[in-house]
Coordinates of C-alpha atoms in Angstrom, one line a residue:
X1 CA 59.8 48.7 -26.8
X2 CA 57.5 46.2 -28.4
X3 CA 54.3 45.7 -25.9
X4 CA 54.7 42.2 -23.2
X5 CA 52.0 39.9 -23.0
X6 CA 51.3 38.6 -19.2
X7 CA 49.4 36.2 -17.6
X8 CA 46.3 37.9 -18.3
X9 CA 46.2 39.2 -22.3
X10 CA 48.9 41.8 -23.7
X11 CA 50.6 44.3 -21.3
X12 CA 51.4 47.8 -21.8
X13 CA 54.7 48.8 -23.1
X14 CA 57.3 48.6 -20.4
X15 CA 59.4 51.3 -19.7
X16 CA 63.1 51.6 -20.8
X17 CA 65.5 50.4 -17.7
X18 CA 67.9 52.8 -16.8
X19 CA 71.3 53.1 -18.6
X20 CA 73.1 52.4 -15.0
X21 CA 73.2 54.3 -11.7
X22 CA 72.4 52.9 -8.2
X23 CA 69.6 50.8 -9.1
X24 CA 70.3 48.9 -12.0
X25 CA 70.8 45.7 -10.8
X26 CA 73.6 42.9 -11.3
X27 CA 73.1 40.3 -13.6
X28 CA 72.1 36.9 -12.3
X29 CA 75.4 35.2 -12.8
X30 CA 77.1 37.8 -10.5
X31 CA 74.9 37.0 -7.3
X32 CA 76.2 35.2 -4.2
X33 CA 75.6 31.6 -4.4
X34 CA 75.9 32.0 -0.6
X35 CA 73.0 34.2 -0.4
X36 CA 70.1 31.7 -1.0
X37 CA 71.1 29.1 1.9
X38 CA 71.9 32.4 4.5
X39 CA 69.7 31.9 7.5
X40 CA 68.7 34.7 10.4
X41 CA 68.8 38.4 9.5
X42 CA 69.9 40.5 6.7
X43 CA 73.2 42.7 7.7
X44 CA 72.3 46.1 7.8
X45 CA 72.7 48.3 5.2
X46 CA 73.3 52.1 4.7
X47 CA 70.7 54.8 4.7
X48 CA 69.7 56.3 1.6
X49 CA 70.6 52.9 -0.2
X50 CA 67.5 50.9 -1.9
X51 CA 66.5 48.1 0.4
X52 CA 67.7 45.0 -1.0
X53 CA 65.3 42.2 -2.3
X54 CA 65.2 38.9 -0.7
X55 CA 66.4 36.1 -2.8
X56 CA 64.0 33.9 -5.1
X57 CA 63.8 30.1 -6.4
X58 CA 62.9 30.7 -9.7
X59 CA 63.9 29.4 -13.2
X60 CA 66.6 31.1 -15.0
X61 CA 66.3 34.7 -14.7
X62 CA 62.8 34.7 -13.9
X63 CA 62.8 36.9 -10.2
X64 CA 66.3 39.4 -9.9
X65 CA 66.4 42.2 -7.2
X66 CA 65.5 45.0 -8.8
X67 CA 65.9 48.8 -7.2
X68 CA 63.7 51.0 -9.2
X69 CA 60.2 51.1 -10.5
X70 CA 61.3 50.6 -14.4
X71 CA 63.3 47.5 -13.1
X72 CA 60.9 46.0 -11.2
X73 CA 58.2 46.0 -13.4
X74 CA 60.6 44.6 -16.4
X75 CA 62.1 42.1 -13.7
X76 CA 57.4 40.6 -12.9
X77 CA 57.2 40.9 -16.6
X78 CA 59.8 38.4 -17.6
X79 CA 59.2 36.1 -14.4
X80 CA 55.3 36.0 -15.3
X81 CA 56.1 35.2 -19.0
X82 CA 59.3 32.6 -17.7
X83 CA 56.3 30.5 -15.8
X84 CA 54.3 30.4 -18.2
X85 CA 56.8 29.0 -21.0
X86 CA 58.0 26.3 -18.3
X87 CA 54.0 25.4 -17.2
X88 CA 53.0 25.2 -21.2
X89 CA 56.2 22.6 -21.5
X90 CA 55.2 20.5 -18.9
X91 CA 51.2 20.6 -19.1
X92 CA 50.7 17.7 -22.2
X93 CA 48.4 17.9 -25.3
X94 CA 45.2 17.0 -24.5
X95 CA 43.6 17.2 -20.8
X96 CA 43.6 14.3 -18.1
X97 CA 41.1 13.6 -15.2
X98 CA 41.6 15.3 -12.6
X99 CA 42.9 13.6 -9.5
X100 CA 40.9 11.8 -6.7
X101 CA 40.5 14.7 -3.9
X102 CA 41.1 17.7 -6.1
X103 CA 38.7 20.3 -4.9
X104 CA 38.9 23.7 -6.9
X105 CA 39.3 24.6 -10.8
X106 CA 42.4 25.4 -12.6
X107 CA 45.7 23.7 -12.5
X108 CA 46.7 21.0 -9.8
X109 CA 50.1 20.8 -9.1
X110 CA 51.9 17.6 -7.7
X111 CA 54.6 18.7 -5.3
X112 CA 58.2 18.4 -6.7
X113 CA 59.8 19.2 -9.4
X114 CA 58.8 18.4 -12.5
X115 CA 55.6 16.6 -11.3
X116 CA 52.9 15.5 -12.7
X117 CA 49.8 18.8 -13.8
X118 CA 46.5 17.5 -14.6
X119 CA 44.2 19.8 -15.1
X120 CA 40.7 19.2 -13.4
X121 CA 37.6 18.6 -16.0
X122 CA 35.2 22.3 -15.2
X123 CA 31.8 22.1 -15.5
X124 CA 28.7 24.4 -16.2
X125 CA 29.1 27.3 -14.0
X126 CA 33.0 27.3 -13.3
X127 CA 33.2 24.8 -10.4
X128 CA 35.5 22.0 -10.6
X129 CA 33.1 18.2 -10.0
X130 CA 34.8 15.5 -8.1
X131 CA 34.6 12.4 -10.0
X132 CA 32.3 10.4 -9.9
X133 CA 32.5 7.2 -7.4
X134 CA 30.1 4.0 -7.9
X135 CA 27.4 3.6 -5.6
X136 CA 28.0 0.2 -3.6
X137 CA 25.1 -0.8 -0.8
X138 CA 22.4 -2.4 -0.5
X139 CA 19.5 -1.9 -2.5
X140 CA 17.7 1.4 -3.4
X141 CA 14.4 2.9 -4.2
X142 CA 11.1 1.1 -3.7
X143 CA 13.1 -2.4 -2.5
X144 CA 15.2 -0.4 -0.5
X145 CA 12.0 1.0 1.8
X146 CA 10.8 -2.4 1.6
X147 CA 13.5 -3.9 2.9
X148 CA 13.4 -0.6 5.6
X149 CA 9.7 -1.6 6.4
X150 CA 10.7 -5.3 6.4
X151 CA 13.0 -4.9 9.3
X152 CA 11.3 -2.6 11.2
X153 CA 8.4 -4.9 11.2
X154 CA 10.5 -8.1 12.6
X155 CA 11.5 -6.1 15.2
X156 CA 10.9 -7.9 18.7
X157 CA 8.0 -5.4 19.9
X158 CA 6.6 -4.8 17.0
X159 CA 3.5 -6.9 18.3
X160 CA 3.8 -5.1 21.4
X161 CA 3.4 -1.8 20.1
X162 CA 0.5 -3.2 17.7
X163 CA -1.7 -4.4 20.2
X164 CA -1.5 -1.3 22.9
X165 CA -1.4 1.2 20.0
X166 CA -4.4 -0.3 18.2
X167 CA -6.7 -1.1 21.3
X168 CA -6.1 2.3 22.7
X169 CA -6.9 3.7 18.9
X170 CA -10.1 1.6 19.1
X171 CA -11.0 2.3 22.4
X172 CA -10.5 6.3 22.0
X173 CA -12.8 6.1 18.6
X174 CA -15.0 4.5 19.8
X175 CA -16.0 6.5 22.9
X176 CA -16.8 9.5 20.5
X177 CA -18.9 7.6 18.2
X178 CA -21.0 6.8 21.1
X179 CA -20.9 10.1 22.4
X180 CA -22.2 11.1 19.2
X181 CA -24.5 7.9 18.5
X182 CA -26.4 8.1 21.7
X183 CA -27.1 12.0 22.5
X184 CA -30.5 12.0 20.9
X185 CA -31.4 8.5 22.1
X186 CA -30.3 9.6 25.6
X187 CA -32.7 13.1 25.2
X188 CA -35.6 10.7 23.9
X189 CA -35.4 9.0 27.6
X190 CA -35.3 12.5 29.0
X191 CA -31.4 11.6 29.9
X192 CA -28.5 14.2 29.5
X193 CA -27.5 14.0 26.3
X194 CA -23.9 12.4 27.8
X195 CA -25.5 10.1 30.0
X196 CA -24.3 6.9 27.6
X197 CA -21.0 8.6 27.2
X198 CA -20.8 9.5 31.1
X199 CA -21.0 5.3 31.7
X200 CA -19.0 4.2 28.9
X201 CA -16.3 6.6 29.8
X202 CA -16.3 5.1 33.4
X203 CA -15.9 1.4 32.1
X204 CA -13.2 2.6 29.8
X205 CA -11.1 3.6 33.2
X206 CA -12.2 0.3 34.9
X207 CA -11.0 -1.2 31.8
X208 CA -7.9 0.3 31.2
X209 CA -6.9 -0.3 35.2
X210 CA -7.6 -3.9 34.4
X211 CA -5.9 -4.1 31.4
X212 CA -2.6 -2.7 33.0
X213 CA -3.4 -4.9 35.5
X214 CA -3.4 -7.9 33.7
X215 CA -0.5 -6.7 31.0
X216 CA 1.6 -6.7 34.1
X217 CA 0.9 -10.1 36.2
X218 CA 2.6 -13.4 35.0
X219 CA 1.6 -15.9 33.3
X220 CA 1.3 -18.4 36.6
X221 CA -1.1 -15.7 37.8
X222 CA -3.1 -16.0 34.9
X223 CA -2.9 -19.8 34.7
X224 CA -4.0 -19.7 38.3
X225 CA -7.0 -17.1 38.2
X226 CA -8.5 -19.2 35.4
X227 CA -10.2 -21.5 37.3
X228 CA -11.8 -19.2 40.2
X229 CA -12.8 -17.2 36.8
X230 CA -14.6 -19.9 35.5
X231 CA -16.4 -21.1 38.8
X232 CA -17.6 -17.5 39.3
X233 CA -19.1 -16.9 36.1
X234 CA -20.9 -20.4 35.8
X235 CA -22.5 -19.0 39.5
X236 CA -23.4 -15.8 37.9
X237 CA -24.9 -17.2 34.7
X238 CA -27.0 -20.0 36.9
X239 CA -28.1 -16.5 38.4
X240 CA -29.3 -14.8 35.7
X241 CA -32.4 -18.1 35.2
X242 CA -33.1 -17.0 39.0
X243 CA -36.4 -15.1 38.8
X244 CA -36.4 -11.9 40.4
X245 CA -32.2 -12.0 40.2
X246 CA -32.0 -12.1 36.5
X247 CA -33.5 -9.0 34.0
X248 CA -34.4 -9.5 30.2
X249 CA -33.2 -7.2 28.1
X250 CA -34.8 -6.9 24.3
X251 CA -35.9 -10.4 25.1
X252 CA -32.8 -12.0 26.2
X253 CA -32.8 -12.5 29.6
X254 CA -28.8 -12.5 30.6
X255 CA -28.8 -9.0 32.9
X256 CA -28.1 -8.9 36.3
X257 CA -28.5 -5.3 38.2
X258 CA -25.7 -4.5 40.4
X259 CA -27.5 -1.1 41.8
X260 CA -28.8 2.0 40.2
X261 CA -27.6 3.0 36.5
X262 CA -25.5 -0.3 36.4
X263 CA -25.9 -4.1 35.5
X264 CA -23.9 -6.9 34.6
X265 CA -23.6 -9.6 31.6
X266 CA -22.1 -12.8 33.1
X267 CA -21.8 -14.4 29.7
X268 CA -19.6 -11.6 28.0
X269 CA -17.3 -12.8 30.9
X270 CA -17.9 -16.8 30.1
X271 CA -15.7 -16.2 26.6
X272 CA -12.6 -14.9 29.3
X273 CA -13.3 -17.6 31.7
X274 CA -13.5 -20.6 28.7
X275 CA -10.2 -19.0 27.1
X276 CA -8.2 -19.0 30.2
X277 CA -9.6 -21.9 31.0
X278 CA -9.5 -23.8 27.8
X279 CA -5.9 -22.9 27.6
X280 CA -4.4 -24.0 30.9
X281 CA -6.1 -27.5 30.5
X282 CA -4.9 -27.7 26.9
X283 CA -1.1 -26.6 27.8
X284 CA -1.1 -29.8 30.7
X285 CA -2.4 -32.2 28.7
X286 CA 0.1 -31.4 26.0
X287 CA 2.5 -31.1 28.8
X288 CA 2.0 -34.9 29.4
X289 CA 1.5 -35.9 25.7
X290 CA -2.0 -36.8 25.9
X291 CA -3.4 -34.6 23.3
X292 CA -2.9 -37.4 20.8
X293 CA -6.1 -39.2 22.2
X294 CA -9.3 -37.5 21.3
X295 CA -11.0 -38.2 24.5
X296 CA -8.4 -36.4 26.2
X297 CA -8.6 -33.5 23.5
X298 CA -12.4 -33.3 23.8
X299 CA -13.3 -34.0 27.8
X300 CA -14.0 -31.8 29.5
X301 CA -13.3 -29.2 27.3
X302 CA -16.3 -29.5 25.1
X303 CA -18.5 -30.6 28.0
X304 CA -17.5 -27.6 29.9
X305 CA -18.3 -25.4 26.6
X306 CA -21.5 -26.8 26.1
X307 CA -22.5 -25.6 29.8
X308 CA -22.0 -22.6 29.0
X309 CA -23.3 -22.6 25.7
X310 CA -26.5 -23.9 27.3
X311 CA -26.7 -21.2 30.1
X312 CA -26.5 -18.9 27.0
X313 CA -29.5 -20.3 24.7
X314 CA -31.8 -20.1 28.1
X315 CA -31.3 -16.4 28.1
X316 CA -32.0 -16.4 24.4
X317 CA -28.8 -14.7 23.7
X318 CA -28.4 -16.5 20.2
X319 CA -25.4 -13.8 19.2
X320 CA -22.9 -14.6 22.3
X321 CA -23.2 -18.0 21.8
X322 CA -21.8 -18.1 18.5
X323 CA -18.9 -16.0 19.7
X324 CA -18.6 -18.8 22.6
X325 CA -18.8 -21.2 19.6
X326 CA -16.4 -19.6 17.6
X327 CA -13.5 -19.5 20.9
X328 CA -14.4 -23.0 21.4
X329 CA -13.2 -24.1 17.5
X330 CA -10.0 -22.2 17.6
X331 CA -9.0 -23.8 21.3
X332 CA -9.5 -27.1 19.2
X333 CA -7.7 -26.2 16.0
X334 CA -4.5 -25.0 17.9
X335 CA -4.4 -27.8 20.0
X336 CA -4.5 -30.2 16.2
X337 CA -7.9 -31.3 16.3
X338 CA -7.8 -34.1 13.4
X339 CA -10.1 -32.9 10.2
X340 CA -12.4 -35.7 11.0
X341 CA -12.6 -34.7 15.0
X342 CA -12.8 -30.8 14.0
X343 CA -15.5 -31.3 11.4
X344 CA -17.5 -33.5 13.7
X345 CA -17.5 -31.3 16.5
X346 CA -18.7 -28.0 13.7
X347 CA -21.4 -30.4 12.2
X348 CA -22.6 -31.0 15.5
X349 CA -22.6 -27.1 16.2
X350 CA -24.0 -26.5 13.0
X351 CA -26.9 -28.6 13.3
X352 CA -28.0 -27.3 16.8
X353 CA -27.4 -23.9 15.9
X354 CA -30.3 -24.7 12.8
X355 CA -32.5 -26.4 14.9
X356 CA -32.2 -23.2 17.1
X357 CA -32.8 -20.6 14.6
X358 CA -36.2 -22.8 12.9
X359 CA -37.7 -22.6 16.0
X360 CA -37.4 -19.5 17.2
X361 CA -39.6 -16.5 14.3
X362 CA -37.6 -13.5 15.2
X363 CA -34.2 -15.8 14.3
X364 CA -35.7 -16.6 11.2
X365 CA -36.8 -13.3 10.3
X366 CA -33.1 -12.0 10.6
X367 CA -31.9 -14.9 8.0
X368 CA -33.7 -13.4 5.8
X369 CA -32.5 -10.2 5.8
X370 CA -28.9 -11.1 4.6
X371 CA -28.5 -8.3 2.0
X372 CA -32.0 -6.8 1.9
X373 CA -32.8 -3.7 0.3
X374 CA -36.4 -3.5 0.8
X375 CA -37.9 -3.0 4.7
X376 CA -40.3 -6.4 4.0
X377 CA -43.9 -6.5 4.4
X378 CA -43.8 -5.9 7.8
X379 CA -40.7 -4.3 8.4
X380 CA -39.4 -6.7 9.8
X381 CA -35.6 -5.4 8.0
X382 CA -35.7 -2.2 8.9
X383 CA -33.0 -1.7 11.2
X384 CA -30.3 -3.6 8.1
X385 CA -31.8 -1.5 5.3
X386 CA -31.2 1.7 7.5
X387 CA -27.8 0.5 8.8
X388 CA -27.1 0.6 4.9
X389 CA -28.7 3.4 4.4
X390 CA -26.6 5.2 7.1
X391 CA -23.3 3.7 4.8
X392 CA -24.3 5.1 1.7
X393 CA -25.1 8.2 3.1
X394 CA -21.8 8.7 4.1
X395 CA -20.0 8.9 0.9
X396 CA -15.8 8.9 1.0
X397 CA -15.2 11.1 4.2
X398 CA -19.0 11.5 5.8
X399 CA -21.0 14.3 7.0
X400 CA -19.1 15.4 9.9
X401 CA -19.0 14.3 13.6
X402 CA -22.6 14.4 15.3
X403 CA -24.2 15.3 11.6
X404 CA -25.7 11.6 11.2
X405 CA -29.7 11.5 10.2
X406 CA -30.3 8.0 10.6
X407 CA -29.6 8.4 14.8
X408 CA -32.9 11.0 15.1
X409 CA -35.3 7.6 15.2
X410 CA -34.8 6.1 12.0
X411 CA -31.9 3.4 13.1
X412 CA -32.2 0.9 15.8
X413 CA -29.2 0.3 18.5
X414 CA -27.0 3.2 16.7
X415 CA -25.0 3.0 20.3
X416 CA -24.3 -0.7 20.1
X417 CA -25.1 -3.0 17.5
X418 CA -25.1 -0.6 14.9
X419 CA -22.5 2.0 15.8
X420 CA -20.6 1.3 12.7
X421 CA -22.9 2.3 10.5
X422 CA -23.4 5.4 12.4
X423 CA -19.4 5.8 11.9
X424 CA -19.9 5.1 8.2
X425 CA -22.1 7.5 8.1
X426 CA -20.5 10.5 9.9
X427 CA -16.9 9.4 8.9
X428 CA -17.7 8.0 5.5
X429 CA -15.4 5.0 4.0
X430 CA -12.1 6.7 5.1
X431 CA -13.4 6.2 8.8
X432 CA -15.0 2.8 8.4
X433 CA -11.7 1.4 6.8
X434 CA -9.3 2.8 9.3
X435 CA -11.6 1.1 11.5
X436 CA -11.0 -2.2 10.1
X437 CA -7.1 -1.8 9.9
X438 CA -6.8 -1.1 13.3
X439 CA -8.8 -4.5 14.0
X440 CA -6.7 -6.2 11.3
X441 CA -3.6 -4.9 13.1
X442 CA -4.9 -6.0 16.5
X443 CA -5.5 -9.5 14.9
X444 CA -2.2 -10.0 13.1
X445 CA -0.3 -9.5 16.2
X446 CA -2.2 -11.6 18.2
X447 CA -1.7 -14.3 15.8
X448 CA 2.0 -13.6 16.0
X449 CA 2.2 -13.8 19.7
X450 CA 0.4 -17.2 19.7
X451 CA 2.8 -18.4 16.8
X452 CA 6.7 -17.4 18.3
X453 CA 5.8 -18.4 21.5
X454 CA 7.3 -21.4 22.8
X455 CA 4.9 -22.1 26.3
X456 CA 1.8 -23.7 25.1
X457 CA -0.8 -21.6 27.4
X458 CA 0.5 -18.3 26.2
X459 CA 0.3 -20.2 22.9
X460 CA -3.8 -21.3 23.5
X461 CA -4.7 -18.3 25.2
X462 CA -3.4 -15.6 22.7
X463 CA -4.6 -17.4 20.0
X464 CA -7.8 -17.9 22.2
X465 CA -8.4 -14.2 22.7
X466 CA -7.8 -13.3 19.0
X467 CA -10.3 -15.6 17.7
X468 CA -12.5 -14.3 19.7
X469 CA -11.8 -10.1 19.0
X470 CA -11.9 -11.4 15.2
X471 CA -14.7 -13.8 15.1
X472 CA -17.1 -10.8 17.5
X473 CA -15.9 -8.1 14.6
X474 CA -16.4 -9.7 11.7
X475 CA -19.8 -11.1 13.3
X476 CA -20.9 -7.4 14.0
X477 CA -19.5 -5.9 10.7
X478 CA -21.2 -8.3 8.6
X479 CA -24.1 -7.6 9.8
X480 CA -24.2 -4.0 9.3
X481 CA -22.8 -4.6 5.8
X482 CA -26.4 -6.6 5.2
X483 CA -23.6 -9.9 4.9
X484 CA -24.5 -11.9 7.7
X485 CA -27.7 -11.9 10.4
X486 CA -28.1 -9.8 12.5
X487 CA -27.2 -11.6 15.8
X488 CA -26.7 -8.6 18.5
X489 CA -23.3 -8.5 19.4
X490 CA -21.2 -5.3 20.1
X491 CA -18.3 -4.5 18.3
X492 CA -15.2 -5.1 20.3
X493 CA -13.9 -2.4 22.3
X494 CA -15.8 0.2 20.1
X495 CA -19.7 -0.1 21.0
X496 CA -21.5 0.9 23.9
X497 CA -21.5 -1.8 26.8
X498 CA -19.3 -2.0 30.2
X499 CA -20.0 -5.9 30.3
X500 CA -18.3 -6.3 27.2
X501 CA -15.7 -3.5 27.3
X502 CA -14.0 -4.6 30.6
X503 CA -13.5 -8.3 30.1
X504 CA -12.3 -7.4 26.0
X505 CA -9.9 -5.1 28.0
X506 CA -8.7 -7.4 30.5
X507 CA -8.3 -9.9 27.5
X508 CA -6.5 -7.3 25.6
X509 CA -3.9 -7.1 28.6
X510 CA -3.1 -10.6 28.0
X511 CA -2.1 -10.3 25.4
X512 CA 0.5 -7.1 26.1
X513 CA 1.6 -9.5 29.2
X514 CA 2.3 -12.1 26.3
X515 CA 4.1 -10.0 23.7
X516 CA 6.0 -8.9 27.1
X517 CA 7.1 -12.7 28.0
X518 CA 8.9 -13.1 24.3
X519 CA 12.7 -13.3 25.5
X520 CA 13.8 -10.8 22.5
X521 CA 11.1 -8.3 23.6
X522 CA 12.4 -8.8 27.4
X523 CA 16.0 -7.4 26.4
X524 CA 14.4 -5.0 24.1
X525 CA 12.5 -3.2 26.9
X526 CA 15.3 -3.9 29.4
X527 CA 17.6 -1.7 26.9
X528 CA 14.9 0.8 26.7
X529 CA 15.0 1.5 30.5
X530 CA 16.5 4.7 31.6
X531 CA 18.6 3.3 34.2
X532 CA 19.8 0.4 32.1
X533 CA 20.2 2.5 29.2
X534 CA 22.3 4.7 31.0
X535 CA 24.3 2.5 32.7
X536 CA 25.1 0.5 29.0
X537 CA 26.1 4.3 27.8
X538 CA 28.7 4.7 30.7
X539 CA 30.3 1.4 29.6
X540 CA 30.4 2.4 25.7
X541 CA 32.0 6.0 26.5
X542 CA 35.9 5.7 26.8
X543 CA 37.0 7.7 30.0
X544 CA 39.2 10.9 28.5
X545 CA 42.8 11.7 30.0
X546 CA 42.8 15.0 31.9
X547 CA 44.2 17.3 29.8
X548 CA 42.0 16.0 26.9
X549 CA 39.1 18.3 26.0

């Protein structure tokens, strides 16, 4: 017998069936048509007697009972090779997509008969691909993190989390650059080599208590404290001119001792007492529409300022007044000083500020060491040139924490005024620019709090506060960078000084306790509560029947 071909390639020959006996079987035409609808068991049949087969669906004499092993191989053969003739008749010339949801290779058969066979397009490796579906969305790539970064900056506490992230960032830094600035000035004084550290470290405490204190009171508390705040630091400042009460300090005289290790700067607290201040009168006379007339807009705010600007300059303190200056112009500019009112008021400024600087040698000696290179004559810019010497040193990621040269002698102040360039130095530009963007972060959100809000104060004092954090670093920065004089300033919340930490700290809690009062931040923290959040989870989730897992 000539050799079958199955499913898989040729088959061997198949044997001969039997010429009859018990187990040839009956031809398909002679089976009981009643067979294939009979439900429940088979009846019984005798022993000895080949089991019979249970009936098939097939096409025409594709699956027949077969009894023996000759018979039932023939019987697979022609069954296999009936399928196939049927499958190549229905399977069209040519191949179609496969349909939507088809998940393995080969044939796909529709149910029914005579359905539809696609077969499903293979690809490298014998997998079956799903075809491909469009892409619909929003944007992607680079826009798409844009827009990503674009809505996760409008969030509501986004200025929130600037200002208490950036402050604390600030604050944290700059306690180990003056750990690290003032060990060897501290063992020239025959001090512990912490001792700066020690007190910085305890107005860093004070300060955070205050600023938590502050981030927390409202805004009537604050509009209420400003004028006590101002009365008390006028009193201090009349204090410091008291002989005997008042101590000079590198010849300015605006100290006053409060007891062993510690003193006090009454005018580092002036620029909180004119903000607050400054802001509640500003937000009543706008209140009652009166910041139209110029008289109103300038008495007694300027009047007031120039006290304390006066208090300052009899102390000699040249560098704090320019700060005070500074706070004074942007309380005018936010309240829509005219152009002709606000240049007025800065040539005025201006002109004092000259007269101030002619008259005094050490002032003028500083103005001309904007960008020296050279230590003069006299060295008189010594402590510039070796501020940019400690920056070039530094390189792209500086020598290391507490490996700085210029703090063994060679650089003035490297604890206060000049802490930056000892930061430059040990933390190269990679440390001196992160520097910067966390004040550039602190500023942007301050000028976002003053510019959603809605109540004027929170509008004059955050923009108050801001102005004066911005105008003090760029001051202080400038001058290291051989930019601008030298006018000895700290830098905010970084250099050593308790007199100007705390009050910069307390300032800096305004301005939490005004990102705080913004009505989309109020429900954003209210969601963010455990309780609340809880509470809002227990009305999402659907209670379950009982028998429901």
């Amino acid at each position: 017998m000539p050799a079958t071909e199955g499913p898989f390639g040729p088959a061997q020959p198949a044997p001969a069936p039997p010429a009859g006996g018990a187990g040839s079987s009956p031809p398909s035409s002679s089976r009981p048509s009643a067979a294939a609808g009979r439900s429940g068991p088979l009846p019984a049949h005798p022993a000895g007697s080949p089991a019979p087969t249970a009936p098939h669906s097939a096409p025409d004499g594709a699956f027949q009972a077969v009894g023996g092993d000759g018979q039932r191989a023939q019987g697979v053969v022609d069954a296999v090779r009936a399928v196939r003739d049927r499958l190549a008749g229905l399977v069209p010339a040519g191949p179609l997509p496969a349909p939507a949801g088809a998940a393995g290779a080969g044939l796909a058969l529709r149910s029914g008969t005579g359905g539809d066979v696609r077969r499903a397009p293979r690809v490298r490796g014998g997998g079956a691909s799903a075809p491909r579906t469009p892409r619909v969305g929003g944007p992607r790539g680079p826009r798409r993190l844009y827009e990503q970064a674009r809505r996760a900056w409008d969030r509501p506490l986004t200025a929130y989390y600037l200002i208490l992230g950036s402050s604390m960032l600030i604050t944290v830094l700059g306690l180990v650059m003056v750990y690290s600035a003032s060990m060897i000035q501290a063992l020239e004084y025959s001090l512990p080599a912490s001792y700066f550290f020690q007190k910085q470290f305890v107005a860093a405490v004070i300060g955070t208590v205050l600023l938590l204190v502050a981030s927390r009171m409202p805004v009537k508390l604050h509009r209420a404290l400003s004028y006590p705040l101002l009365v008390t630091t006028v009193f201090l400042m009349v204090l410091v001119q008291v002989p005997g009460i008042g101590h000079a300090v590198n010849g300015n005289q605006n100290w006053i001792y409060l007891g062993g290790p510690f003193q006090l700067q009454p005018s580092e607290f002036g620029k909180l007492a004119l903000i607050l201040w400054g802001a509640d009168l500003l937000a009543r006379k706008q209140d009652r529409r009166l910041l139209t007339q110029w008289k109103h807009l300038l008495v007694p705010l300027v009047p007031v300022a120039f006290l304390l600007l006066g208090l300052i300059m009899l102390g000699g303190d040249m560098g704090t007044a320019i700060i005070l200056t500074a706070i004074l112009f942007g309380l005018l500019w936010l309240a829509g000083a005219p152009t002709r009112l606000f240049a007025g008021v800065l040539g005025i400024a201006g002109f004092v500020g000259l007269l101030l600087i002619r008259t005094n040698e050490n002032r003028m000696s500083r103005l001309s060491c904007i960008g020296a290179i050279d230590l003069g004559p006299e060295g008189e810019c010594w402590q510039a040139v070796h501020g940019i010497y400690a920056l070039a040193s530094g390189g792209w990621f500086g020598s290391g924490l507490g490996a700085s040269v210029e703090k063994w002698g060679q650089l003035p102040e490297p604890h206060t005024d000049f802490i930056f360039a000892i930061a430059g130095e040990e933390l190269g530009l990679a440390g001196t620019l992160s520097v910067l963007a966390l004040f550039a972060a602190l500023g942007y959100a301050g000028i976002r709090v003053a510019g959603r809000t809605e109540d004027p104060f929170v509008r004059y004092a955050a923009g108050g506060v801001t102005t004066w954090i911005t105008a003090q670093a760029v001051v202080n920065i400038g001058a290291v960078l051989g930019l601008l004089p030298i006018a000895g300033v700290p830098l905010p919340l970084f250099s050593y000084g308790g007199s100007a930490l705390l009050p910069t700290m307390f300032a800096v809690g305004l301005l939490i306790a005004f990102a705080r009062e913004d009505p989309a931040a109020k429900a954003a923290l209210a969601v963010r509560r455990p309780g609340v959040r809880w509470k809002t989870m227990r009305r999402r989730v659907k209670k379950r029947p009982s028998g429901e897992r």
